[in-house]
XYZ file of C-alpha atoms in Angstrom:
646
model
C 24.367 14.914 31.151
C 20.686 14.744 32.057
C 18.016 15.106 29.438
C 15.863 18.165 29.320
C 12.167 17.810 30.097
C 9.645 16.961 27.393
C 6.966 19.462 26.458
C 3.922 17.338 27.001
C 4.236 13.593 27.737
C 7.285 12.332 29.467
C 8.375 8.787 28.390
C 8.947 6.199 31.041
C 12.577 5.710 30.112
C 14.761 8.622 30.983
C 16.913 9.960 28.125
C 20.222 10.505 29.913
C 23.863 9.548 28.746
C 23.359 5.956 29.942
C 23.957 3.005 27.729
C 21.193 1.379 25.712
C 18.152 0.130 27.265
C 18.229 -3.663 27.151
C 14.400 -3.737 26.477
C 14.762 -2.042 22.973
C 12.388 -4.679 21.491
C 8.756 -3.414 22.043
C 7.623 -7.061 22.230
C 9.733 -7.522 25.319
C 9.180 -5.696 28.526
C 11.322 -4.482 31.343
C 8.722 -5.322 33.813
C 8.344 -8.938 34.870
C 5.084 -10.543 33.810
C 4.146 -7.565 31.716
C 2.046 -8.353 28.537
C 3.914 -8.573 25.341
C 3.349 -6.069 22.612
C 2.428 -6.695 18.954
C 4.520 -4.733 16.422
C 2.198 -2.986 14.082
C 4.613 -0.904 12.048
C 8.340 -0.174 11.808
C 9.707 3.268 11.315
C 11.430 3.100 7.932
C 13.319 6.139 6.539
C 13.963 4.675 3.057
C 12.234 2.261 0.724
C 13.183 -1.297 -0.300
C 14.491 -0.193 -3.686
C 16.285 2.922 -5.275
C 13.400 2.883 -7.753
C 11.054 4.493 -5.107
C 11.418 7.869 -3.500
C 12.526 8.047 -0.044
C 10.170 10.982 0.599
C 7.312 8.460 0.870
C 8.973 7.440 4.131
C 10.574 10.430 5.550
C 11.086 13.981 4.570
C 14.089 16.396 5.323
C 12.488 19.631 6.053
C 15.600 21.485 7.097
C 19.297 20.894 6.883
C 20.660 17.347 5.863
C 19.955 13.769 6.998
C 21.559 10.386 5.756
C 18.434 8.241 5.325
C 18.880 4.441 5.460
C 16.073 1.742 5.593
C 15.909 1.578 9.362
C 18.194 4.361 10.496
C 18.751 8.110 9.906
C 21.554 10.363 10.825
C 20.701 14.187 11.159
C 23.454 16.684 10.779
C 23.431 19.678 13.136
C 20.514 22.202 12.509
C 18.317 19.703 10.809
C 14.683 18.547 10.914
C 13.299 15.374 9.551
C 9.641 14.220 9.651
C 8.013 10.834 9.111
C 4.713 12.588 8.095
C 4.674 10.625 4.795
C 2.573 7.797 3.263
C 4.714 4.997 4.715
C 6.127 7.011 7.602
C 3.014 7.862 9.689
C 0.599 5.600 11.481
C -2.797 6.042 10.054
C -4.352 6.328 13.405
C -7.961 6.934 12.190
C -8.201 3.380 10.782
C -6.946 1.944 14.012
C -9.463 3.811 16.174
C -12.384 3.080 13.757
C -11.852 -0.655 13.134
C -9.801 -2.109 16.166
C -10.130 -2.432 19.771
C -6.867 -0.682 20.338
C -7.001 2.369 22.736
C -3.366 3.196 23.064
C -0.297 3.039 20.704
C 3.322 2.896 21.931
C 6.285 4.038 19.868
C 9.876 3.237 20.759
C 13.009 4.727 19.277
C 16.757 4.216 19.834
C 18.691 7.504 19.705
C 22.340 8.552 19.927
C 23.592 12.121 20.164
C 21.608 15.288 20.898
C 18.316 16.674 19.627
C 14.625 16.642 20.068
C 12.118 13.811 19.453
C 8.467 14.599 18.970
C 5.530 12.433 18.533
C 3.134 14.485 16.295
C -0.532 14.040 15.572
C -3.017 15.448 13.122
C -6.686 16.260 13.083
C -9.192 15.480 10.305
C -8.781 19.188 9.138
C -4.846 18.405 8.815
C -3.835 20.675 11.536
C -0.794 19.102 13.393
C -0.332 18.947 17.195
C 2.313 17.751 19.502
C 1.232 14.453 21.273
C 4.633 13.799 23.220
C 8.238 15.061 23.090
C 11.583 14.628 24.637
C 14.988 16.306 24.297
C 18.129 14.146 24.660
C 21.679 15.280 25.188
C 24.717 13.152 24.424
C 22.696 9.983 24.442
C 24.341 6.688 23.578
C 21.902 4.193 22.092
C 19.185 5.057 24.415
C 15.554 3.681 23.997
C 12.798 6.158 24.348
C 9.107 5.146 24.612
C 6.062 7.244 24.259
C 2.472 6.111 24.874
C -0.167 7.949 22.913
C -3.900 7.637 23.441
C -5.866 6.645 20.214
C -8.964 8.761 21.215
C -9.105 11.740 18.732
C -8.956 10.271 15.388
C -12.448 8.930 14.413
C -12.904 10.819 11.229
C -9.247 11.282 10.242
C -5.741 11.864 11.178
C -2.480 10.096 11.972
C 0.610 9.964 14.141
C 4.203 10.443 13.144
C 7.600 11.445 14.485
C 9.696 14.583 14.137
C 13.461 14.710 14.812
C 15.425 17.935 15.044
C 18.973 18.833 15.930
C 20.745 22.091 17.190
C 24.468 22.234 17.178
C 25.066 18.409 17.393
C 24.291 15.223 15.414
C 21.459 12.953 16.180
C 21.047 9.260 15.104
C 17.771 7.520 15.240
C 17.026 3.831 14.598
C 14.832 0.901 15.491
C 11.577 2.932 15.459
C 8.789 0.579 16.303
C 5.172 1.188 16.790
C 3.343 -1.297 18.784
C 0.070 -2.262 20.660
C -0.751 -4.692 23.357
C -0.711 -8.111 22.077
C -3.903 -10.345 21.915
C -3.801 -13.551 23.863
C -3.301 -15.712 20.848
C -2.435 -13.845 17.551
C -3.592 -15.632 14.503
C -1.032 -17.008 12.150
C -0.908 -15.896 8.625
C 0.317 -17.363 5.351
C 0.821 -15.764 1.976
C -0.108 -16.981 -1.508
C 1.637 -15.550 -4.685
C -0.258 -16.531 -7.865
C 1.994 -16.501 -10.926
C 1.660 -17.149 -14.568
C 4.780 -16.982 -16.803
C 6.328 -14.134 -14.907
C 9.240 -16.051 -13.612
C 11.721 -13.166 -12.935
C 8.888 -10.919 -11.362
C 7.977 -13.834 -9.011
C 11.582 -14.442 -8.012
C 12.112 -10.779 -7.265
C 9.030 -10.655 -5.038
C 10.373 -13.750 -3.235
C 13.749 -12.377 -2.835
C 12.552 -9.099 -1.474
C 10.667 -11.056 1.154
C 13.613 -13.270 2.022
C 15.769 -10.097 2.419
C 13.561 -8.840 5.267
C 13.516 -11.632 7.914
C 11.249 -9.623 10.325
C 8.672 -9.019 7.753
C 8.870 -12.706 6.748
C 8.446 -13.693 10.335
C 5.002 -12.367 10.182
C 4.140 -15.214 7.749
C 4.029 -18.908 8.587
C 4.172 -20.320 5.067
C 4.584 -18.613 1.585
C 2.805 -20.585 -1.119
C 3.790 -20.048 -4.774
C 0.957 -21.313 -6.992
C 2.554 -21.605 -10.433
C 0.012 -21.859 -13.224
C 2.318 -20.999 -16.212
C 3.940 -22.946 -19.090
C 7.201 -21.462 -18.145
C 7.674 -22.774 -14.498
C 9.303 -20.802 -11.876
C 11.132 -23.978 -10.515
C 12.830 -24.319 -13.907
C 15.341 -21.633 -13.089
C 18.463 -22.128 -11.111
C 17.814 -18.967 -9.204
C 14.664 -20.617 -7.830
C 16.647 -23.254 -6.028
C 18.785 -20.518 -4.425
C 15.625 -18.604 -3.312
C 13.897 -21.595 -2.099
C 16.787 -22.592 0.056
C 16.571 -19.451 1.873
C 12.935 -19.999 2.837
C 13.347 -23.678 3.633
C 10.230 -25.433 4.909
C 8.626 -21.949 4.880
C 7.972 -22.167 1.184
C 5.318 -24.273 -0.432
C 5.506 -24.509 -4.257
C 2.513 -25.865 -6.180
C 2.134 -26.417 -9.828
C -1.511 -26.334 -11.242
C -3.370 -25.828 -14.487
C -4.069 -22.118 -15.261
C -7.270 -21.250 -13.429
C -6.565 -17.507 -13.520
C -6.069 -15.264 -10.432
C -9.212 -16.588 -8.754
C -7.916 -20.215 -8.973
C -4.436 -19.299 -7.941
C -5.368 -17.093 -5.006
C -8.111 -19.557 -3.820
C -5.551 -22.312 -3.749
C -3.825 -20.366 -0.963
C -6.982 -20.347 0.988
C -7.724 -23.928 0.280
C -4.171 -25.041 1.480
C -4.456 -22.857 4.631
C -7.929 -24.156 5.482
C -6.559 -27.610 5.033
C -3.450 -27.238 7.077
C -5.131 -27.596 10.446
C -4.885 -23.749 11.210
C -8.613 -23.170 11.438
C -8.207 -19.514 12.409
C -5.247 -18.675 10.155
C -5.227 -15.630 7.717
C -4.235 -15.677 4.240
C -2.432 -12.867 2.272
C -2.763 -12.589 -1.441
C 0.061 -11.174 -3.280
C 0.415 -10.482 -6.994
C 3.570 -11.816 -8.535
C 4.544 -8.760 -10.595
C 4.609 -6.218 -7.798
C 7.516 -4.205 -6.424
C 7.126 -5.587 -2.929
C 7.368 -3.507 0.265
C 7.842 -6.334 2.733
C 6.528 -3.980 5.606
C 2.949 -4.685 4.211
C 3.025 -8.083 5.855
C 3.590 -6.597 9.422
C 0.969 -3.995 8.942
C -1.812 -6.124 7.442
C -1.401 -9.056 9.836
C -1.049 -6.925 12.922
C -4.140 -4.746 11.894
C -6.237 -7.985 11.205
C -5.271 -9.347 14.550
C -6.757 -6.460 16.401
C -9.996 -5.752 14.538
C -13.070 -5.923 16.566
C -14.743 -8.254 14.096
C -13.259 -10.462 11.330
C -12.791 -8.309 8.268
C -10.961 -8.243 4.895
C -7.852 -6.168 5.245
C -6.580 -4.795 1.951
C -3.336 -3.204 0.945
C -3.299 -0.130 -1.225
C -1.641 0.083 -4.619
C 1.015 2.554 -5.803
C 1.619 3.004 -9.492
C 4.886 1.210 -10.535
C 5.780 3.554 -13.451
C 4.968 6.498 -11.260
C 5.889 5.293 -7.725
C 4.774 8.453 -6.015
C 1.150 8.174 -6.981
C -1.440 6.390 -5.103
C -3.845 4.479 -7.441
C -6.911 4.754 -5.098
C -7.578 4.963 -1.480
C -11.093 3.509 -1.509
C -13.465 2.178 -4.186
C -16.756 0.966 -5.089
C -18.473 -0.586 -8.057
C -21.689 -0.277 -9.964
C -22.176 -3.717 -11.388
C -25.314 -2.990 -13.435
C -23.257 -0.482 -15.267
C -20.324 -2.757 -15.466
C -18.165 -0.188 -13.465
C -15.514 -1.018 -10.946
C -12.692 0.960 -9.466
C -14.874 4.069 -8.832
C -13.347 6.387 -6.203
C -15.193 6.850 -2.978
C -16.219 10.472 -2.185
C -13.467 12.178 -0.302
C -11.071 9.462 -1.224
C -7.814 9.798 -3.213
C -7.476 8.715 -6.879
C -4.244 8.841 -8.880
C -2.999 11.129 -6.146
C 0.335 12.646 -5.871
C 1.991 11.659 -2.387
C 5.100 13.872 -2.511
C 5.653 17.555 -1.854
C 3.037 19.931 -0.421
C -0.144 21.456 -1.648
C -1.026 25.177 -2.025
C -1.516 25.517 1.719
C 1.952 24.156 2.307
C 0.559 20.939 3.821
C 1.809 17.418 2.728
C 0.009 15.156 0.431
C -0.938 12.512 2.956
C -3.932 10.280 3.410
C -5.657 12.186 6.301
C -9.500 11.674 6.117
C -10.611 8.146 6.572
C -12.758 6.826 3.929
C -14.680 3.413 3.828
C -14.096 1.119 0.926
C -16.451 -1.515 -0.447
C -13.891 -3.889 -1.650
C -10.221 -4.253 -2.175
C -8.092 -5.365 -5.144
C -6.308 -8.661 -4.837
C -2.830 -7.098 -5.765
C -2.460 -7.511 -1.874
C -5.379 -8.414 0.395
C -5.695 -10.365 3.764
C -8.552 -12.670 4.164
C -9.287 -14.351 7.645
C -10.348 -17.980 7.684
C -13.413 -16.866 9.602
C -14.580 -14.990 6.509
C -14.229 -17.969 4.358
C -16.242 -20.155 6.773
C -19.007 -17.741 6.621
C -19.212 -16.712 3.065
C -17.333 -19.546 1.161
C -14.540 -19.484 -1.161
C -14.127 -17.088 -4.210
C -16.052 -17.766 -7.393
C -14.119 -19.523 -10.229
C -14.260 -16.552 -12.445
C -10.743 -16.983 -13.726
C -9.979 -13.185 -13.064
C -11.530 -9.752 -13.209
C -14.412 -8.851 -10.734
C -13.456 -11.845 -8.420
C -12.194 -9.513 -5.872
C -15.271 -7.089 -6.383
C -17.670 -10.011 -5.977
C -15.987 -11.351 -2.961
C -15.932 -7.969 -1.181
C -19.642 -7.485 -1.948
C -20.486 -10.991 -0.892
C -18.708 -10.128 2.474
C -20.765 -6.879 2.934
C -23.941 -8.910 2.301
C -22.871 -10.986 5.408
C -21.902 -8.047 7.573
C -18.107 -8.343 6.883
C -16.394 -5.076 6.167
C -13.342 -4.459 4.051
C -10.772 -1.772 4.879
C -8.080 -0.548 2.448
C -5.208 0.266 4.841
C -3.192 3.345 4.023
C 0.487 2.753 4.589
C 0.286 -0.888 3.719
C 1.009 -0.947 -0.026
C 2.827 -2.412 -2.907
C 3.894 -0.888 -6.394
C 1.887 -2.496 -9.218
C 1.810 -1.780 -12.900
C -0.187 1.274 -13.698
C -3.684 0.494 -14.837
C -3.661 3.684 -17.015
C -1.075 2.033 -19.175
C -3.045 -1.089 -19.999
C -5.118 -1.000 -23.180
C -8.871 -1.546 -22.705
C -9.061 -3.577 -26.031
C -7.574 -6.893 -24.754
C -8.793 -10.373 -24.173
C -9.312 -9.698 -20.418
C -12.165 -7.232 -21.365
C -14.304 -10.471 -21.864
C -13.828 -11.405 -18.267
C -14.402 -7.802 -17.156
C -17.849 -7.758 -18.864
C -18.907 -11.172 -18.186
C -17.988 -11.210 -14.577
C -19.513 -7.875 -13.988
C -22.728 -9.274 -15.119
C -22.325 -12.363 -12.774
C -21.710 -9.867 -9.941
C -24.810 -7.858 -10.750
C -26.854 -11.076 -10.985
C -25.756 -11.996 -7.425
C -25.631 -8.660 -5.649
C -28.201 -6.348 -7.400
C -31.755 -6.324 -8.586
C -30.435 -6.658 -12.066
C -32.402 -4.060 -13.958
C -32.364 -5.231 -17.527
C -33.040 -1.698 -18.663
C -29.978 -0.432 -16.857
C -27.718 -3.429 -17.877
C -29.118 -3.416 -21.442
C -28.628 0.185 -21.918
C -25.167 0.165 -20.821
C -24.241 -2.783 -23.177
C -25.959 -1.119 -26.015
C -24.155 2.126 -25.493
C -20.697 0.306 -25.337
C -21.500 -1.858 -28.470
C -22.478 1.234 -30.418
C -19.356 3.104 -29.482
C -17.161 0.142 -30.387
C -18.766 -0.246 -33.890
C -18.433 3.337 -34.928
C -14.800 3.469 -33.463
C -13.850 0.545 -35.597
C -13.158 -1.747 -32.562
C -14.748 -4.775 -34.050
C -12.910 -7.299 -32.153
C -13.846 -5.453 -28.857
C -17.426 -5.608 -29.993
C -17.277 -9.301 -30.556
C -15.519 -9.621 -27.152
C -18.501 -7.858 -25.476
C -21.095 -9.996 -27.387
C -19.345 -13.220 -26.469
C -19.313 -12.124 -22.805
C -22.999 -11.466 -22.788
C -23.865 -14.560 -24.673
C -21.668 -16.736 -22.374
C -23.408 -14.959 -19.169
C -26.719 -16.168 -20.673
C -25.576 -19.739 -20.666
C -25.663 -19.592 -16.909
C -23.227 -20.897 -14.180
C -22.172 -23.748 -16.252
C -19.596 -21.240 -17.833
C -17.576 -21.617 -14.625
C -17.624 -25.308 -14.396
C -14.128 -25.683 -15.518
C -12.876 -22.591 -13.586
C -13.491 -20.580 -16.829
C -10.374 -21.946 -18.428
C -11.865 -22.900 -21.738
C -13.462 -19.400 -22.038
C -9.952 -17.849 -21.620
C -8.610 -19.920 -24.549
C -11.697 -19.144 -26.717
C -11.783 -15.424 -26.306
C -8.190 -15.324 -27.550
C -9.112 -17.431 -30.509
C -12.008 -15.103 -31.333
C -10.099 -11.911 -30.989
C -7.197 -13.225 -33.297
C -9.744 -12.886 -36.237
C -9.874 -9.151 -35.840
C -6.773 -7.323 -37.137
C -7.300 -4.236 -35.087
C -6.788 -6.165 -31.822
C -3.173 -6.640 -32.652
C -0.433 -4.065 -31.692
C 2.343 -3.446 -34.324
C 5.732 -1.699 -34.319
C 5.484 1.345 -36.519
C 8.247 -0.047 -38.592
C 6.289 -3.130 -39.330
C 3.338 -1.148 -40.931
C 3.408 -0.337 -44.637
C 2.308 3.202 -44.829
C 2.835 6.514 -46.367
C 4.451 8.757 -43.625
C 1.773 11.369 -44.242
C -0.795 8.954 -42.896
C 0.850 9.059 -39.493
C 0.302 12.879 -39.067
C -1.137 13.205 -35.634
C -4.792 14.538 -35.739
C -6.073 16.013 -32.433
C -9.790 16.153 -31.584
C -11.761 19.329 -31.404
C -13.108 18.390 -27.976
C -15.654 16.217 -26.424
C -19.146 16.381 -28.122
C -21.699 18.513 -26.338
C -24.485 16.215 -27.397
C -23.046 12.622 -27.329
C -26.154 11.032 -28.681
C -26.531 13.190 -31.488
C -22.808 12.850 -32.373
C -23.079 9.071 -32.214
C -26.084 8.925 -34.596
C -24.105 11.290 -37.016
C -21.159 8.853 -36.903
C -23.437 5.829 -37.349
C -24.932 7.487 -40.381
C -21.445 8.128 -41.733
C -20.535 4.559 -41.187
C -23.729 3.363 -42.888
C -23.049 5.586 -45.929
C -19.312 4.947 -45.844
C -18.481 8.605 -45.425
C -15.741 9.875 -43.290
C -14.270 13.310 -42.626
C -10.828 12.021 -43.049
C -9.143 9.218 -45.093
C -6.602 8.445 -42.511
C -5.227 9.745 -39.302
C -3.045 9.088 -36.502
C -4.566 9.248 -33.033
C -2.613 9.391 -29.750
C -3.589 6.953 -26.950
C -5.116 9.670 -24.901
C -7.368 10.966 -27.745
C -8.518 7.474 -28.799
C -12.180 8.328 -28.005
C -14.953 6.824 -30.249
C -16.158 10.330 -31.293
C -12.769 11.081 -32.666
C -11.599 7.703 -34.248
C -14.867 7.395 -35.927
C -14.106 10.433 -38.061
C -11.604 8.365 -40.210
C -11.748 5.470 -42.643
C -8.551 4.266 -41.278
C -7.066 5.209 -37.831
C -3.605 4.451 -36.447
C -3.944 4.455 -32.786
C -1.287 4.302 -30.128
C -1.711 1.341 -27.814
C -2.128 2.559 -24.126
C 1.098 0.928 -23.309
C 2.813 3.150 -25.857
C 4.683 0.246 -27.091
C 3.117 0.334 -30.483
C 0.262 1.068 -32.877
C -3.024 -0.507 -33.677
C -4.570 -0.148 -37.058
C -8.415 0.332 -37.182
C -10.030 0.229 -40.615
C -13.646 0.773 -41.465
C -15.644 -2.294 -42.595
C -19.376 -1.691 -43.094
C -20.306 -5.141 -43.726
C -18.673 -6.516 -40.487
C -20.182 -3.624 -38.437
C -23.540 -4.434 -39.833
C -23.062 -8.234 -38.843
C -22.057 -7.362 -35.365
C -24.792 -4.819 -34.970
C -27.487 -7.598 -35.989
C -25.746 -10.115 -33.553
C -25.949 -7.351 -30.855
C -29.636 -6.686 -31.414
C -30.336 -10.513 -31.026
C -28.177 -10.855 -27.904
C -29.786 -7.764 -26.189
C -33.256 -9.168 -26.924
C -32.235 -12.504 -25.271
C -30.805 -10.518 -22.372
C -34.231 -8.718 -21.805
C -36.123 -12.052 -22.019
C -33.936 -14.577 -20.310
C -32.427 -12.385 -17.585
C -34.764 -13.259 -14.666
C -34.251 -17.078 -15.048
C -30.429 -16.629 -15.669
C -30.037 -14.458 -12.586
C -31.935 -17.094 -10.403
C -29.647 -19.922 -11.733
C -26.511 -17.920 -10.638
C -27.987 -17.395 -7.285
C -29.013 -21.113 -6.794
C -25.636 -22.235 -7.968
C -23.624 -19.945 -5.606
C -23.175 -22.404 -2.707
C -21.923 -25.112 -4.869
C -19.570 -22.833 -7.061
C -18.065 -21.392 -3.882
C -17.743 -24.628 -1.911
C -14.429 -26.388 -0.907
C -15.668 -29.453 -2.795
C -15.908 -27.646 -6.025
C -12.494 -26.134 -5.587
C -11.012 -29.590 -4.805
C -12.568 -30.862 -8.087
C -11.080 -28.122 -10.135
C -7.728 -28.738 -8.459
C -8.043 -32.462 -9.121
C -7.739 -33.112 -5.400
C -9.584 -35.238 -2.846
C -12.428 -33.101 -1.574
C -11.707 -34.057 1.971
C -8.152 -32.769 1.725
């Protein structure tokens, strides 16, 4: 039976009861000599794991549908939409950043029903871009061409499938664009440190998706741990699946900066002068589709740019961590949400207007986290390699260095992995040293470095830590500032010594350790939860009052139990001893008032901040002068113990 007419744009292939179109692959063509196409996104109806909600990919709005990874079967009188985070093409980013003017989507259908290509505006109002009805089709391929011309400020494209009295099966949904003459190859680097199972899970997830793996030429595993990945029998099995496509490298622990940079180093030394490198954390729940989407987007941008993947929360997989972010280095702040962007956002269900929670408005980011991020070789040639910061702020600094050289960064919606929720990581950890120290280095390199602003922020933090009985965190802050003042020599060894030293320092402070409740000797009455009255109306006056109480050794309460979400300085400082839940909720930390120790740290802090005021101008200049050498290939070759001409 013939197909009924489409409502707007009729596809080139007729949807009749004929057999399957032999040109189902959009990279092929049914016209001799026609240009090949670049796959930019597959239409997936379910995730890579049962741990993630299928509604992030497709949503059944009416009736029933059996959703599989690359196939969906709709029962009669059903409606399914792919207007979901992973299901839609975020067209606004393609129009803004690439030279693409038209997209094509192909689908393979069997049965009877209606297929629509939908589009949205910046104001989230949907419209039909193309449509076709099919009747008793048997594995027929439909193609729809859609202009990319009305998405500058926002909007996307997605598919809707509906049925009447019959069933409809849809598979092999593929979005594509015209292929560039010579697509750049890409390699991937996984930096790992004593997360053997996580790393192997990530590799297996990639091996289980051959088409996604085909987007990558080489997968480098840079193992910096004392528990090597290669020591497991499972590694041999996984490695055999990759064959020559896997490169395994052991090296001393140089942090995330040293591990990821090794990937850039290897790719640049492989003879592929124009290759891209994709950074991938080891402890993610991998959506292999991200490799197709990042590499395709990077191949069509008008100018070389950093293409970042987004982060979804692993413990709460339906929540988007952030859609675009910026930093304020002089105030030691990173991860600030861009205006109109999404932060800790729910991606399922509908809002009060009945519209889905999707990334609709385009927002521009200033950098992207290295949980997953693509860096073209051209960028490295222009701005150098990352700084040997160990970790924390290395991705921020590199993004801002790129901006200073006219290189943009995009955080591409729909290209994402699941990563451990940041909100469940306690602030009072050894990595806080690198957060502070490297923020100061970034401020020295990319701001005017106002000592008033920087010093005021540090003084405020130190004061809060001291009244809140976080003496180890106060010592961590001071060590970070003092090491910053030593100048760029602190990165001469890739910051490996600093990582060991800050752990040693923090071990001297009991409240930095987490305990199981059963390990603590206590009267059960001491563990009665005490909730705060509310945030102070006059924070400065409240701090002065708490500081006076510390100096006079007076407290409102002898002991109290404070939940993780209530562990603010202005609440914990009301006790002589506070049992505080670690942010991971895996145990408890015990903070005990110590006037003498607080006094020593306060005096040290005063000396350190005076030094900052006096020495900052010369220290800032030393970092700027050292930048070319620190970010050179020769310096990284030295850190890796390799021939610098490798």
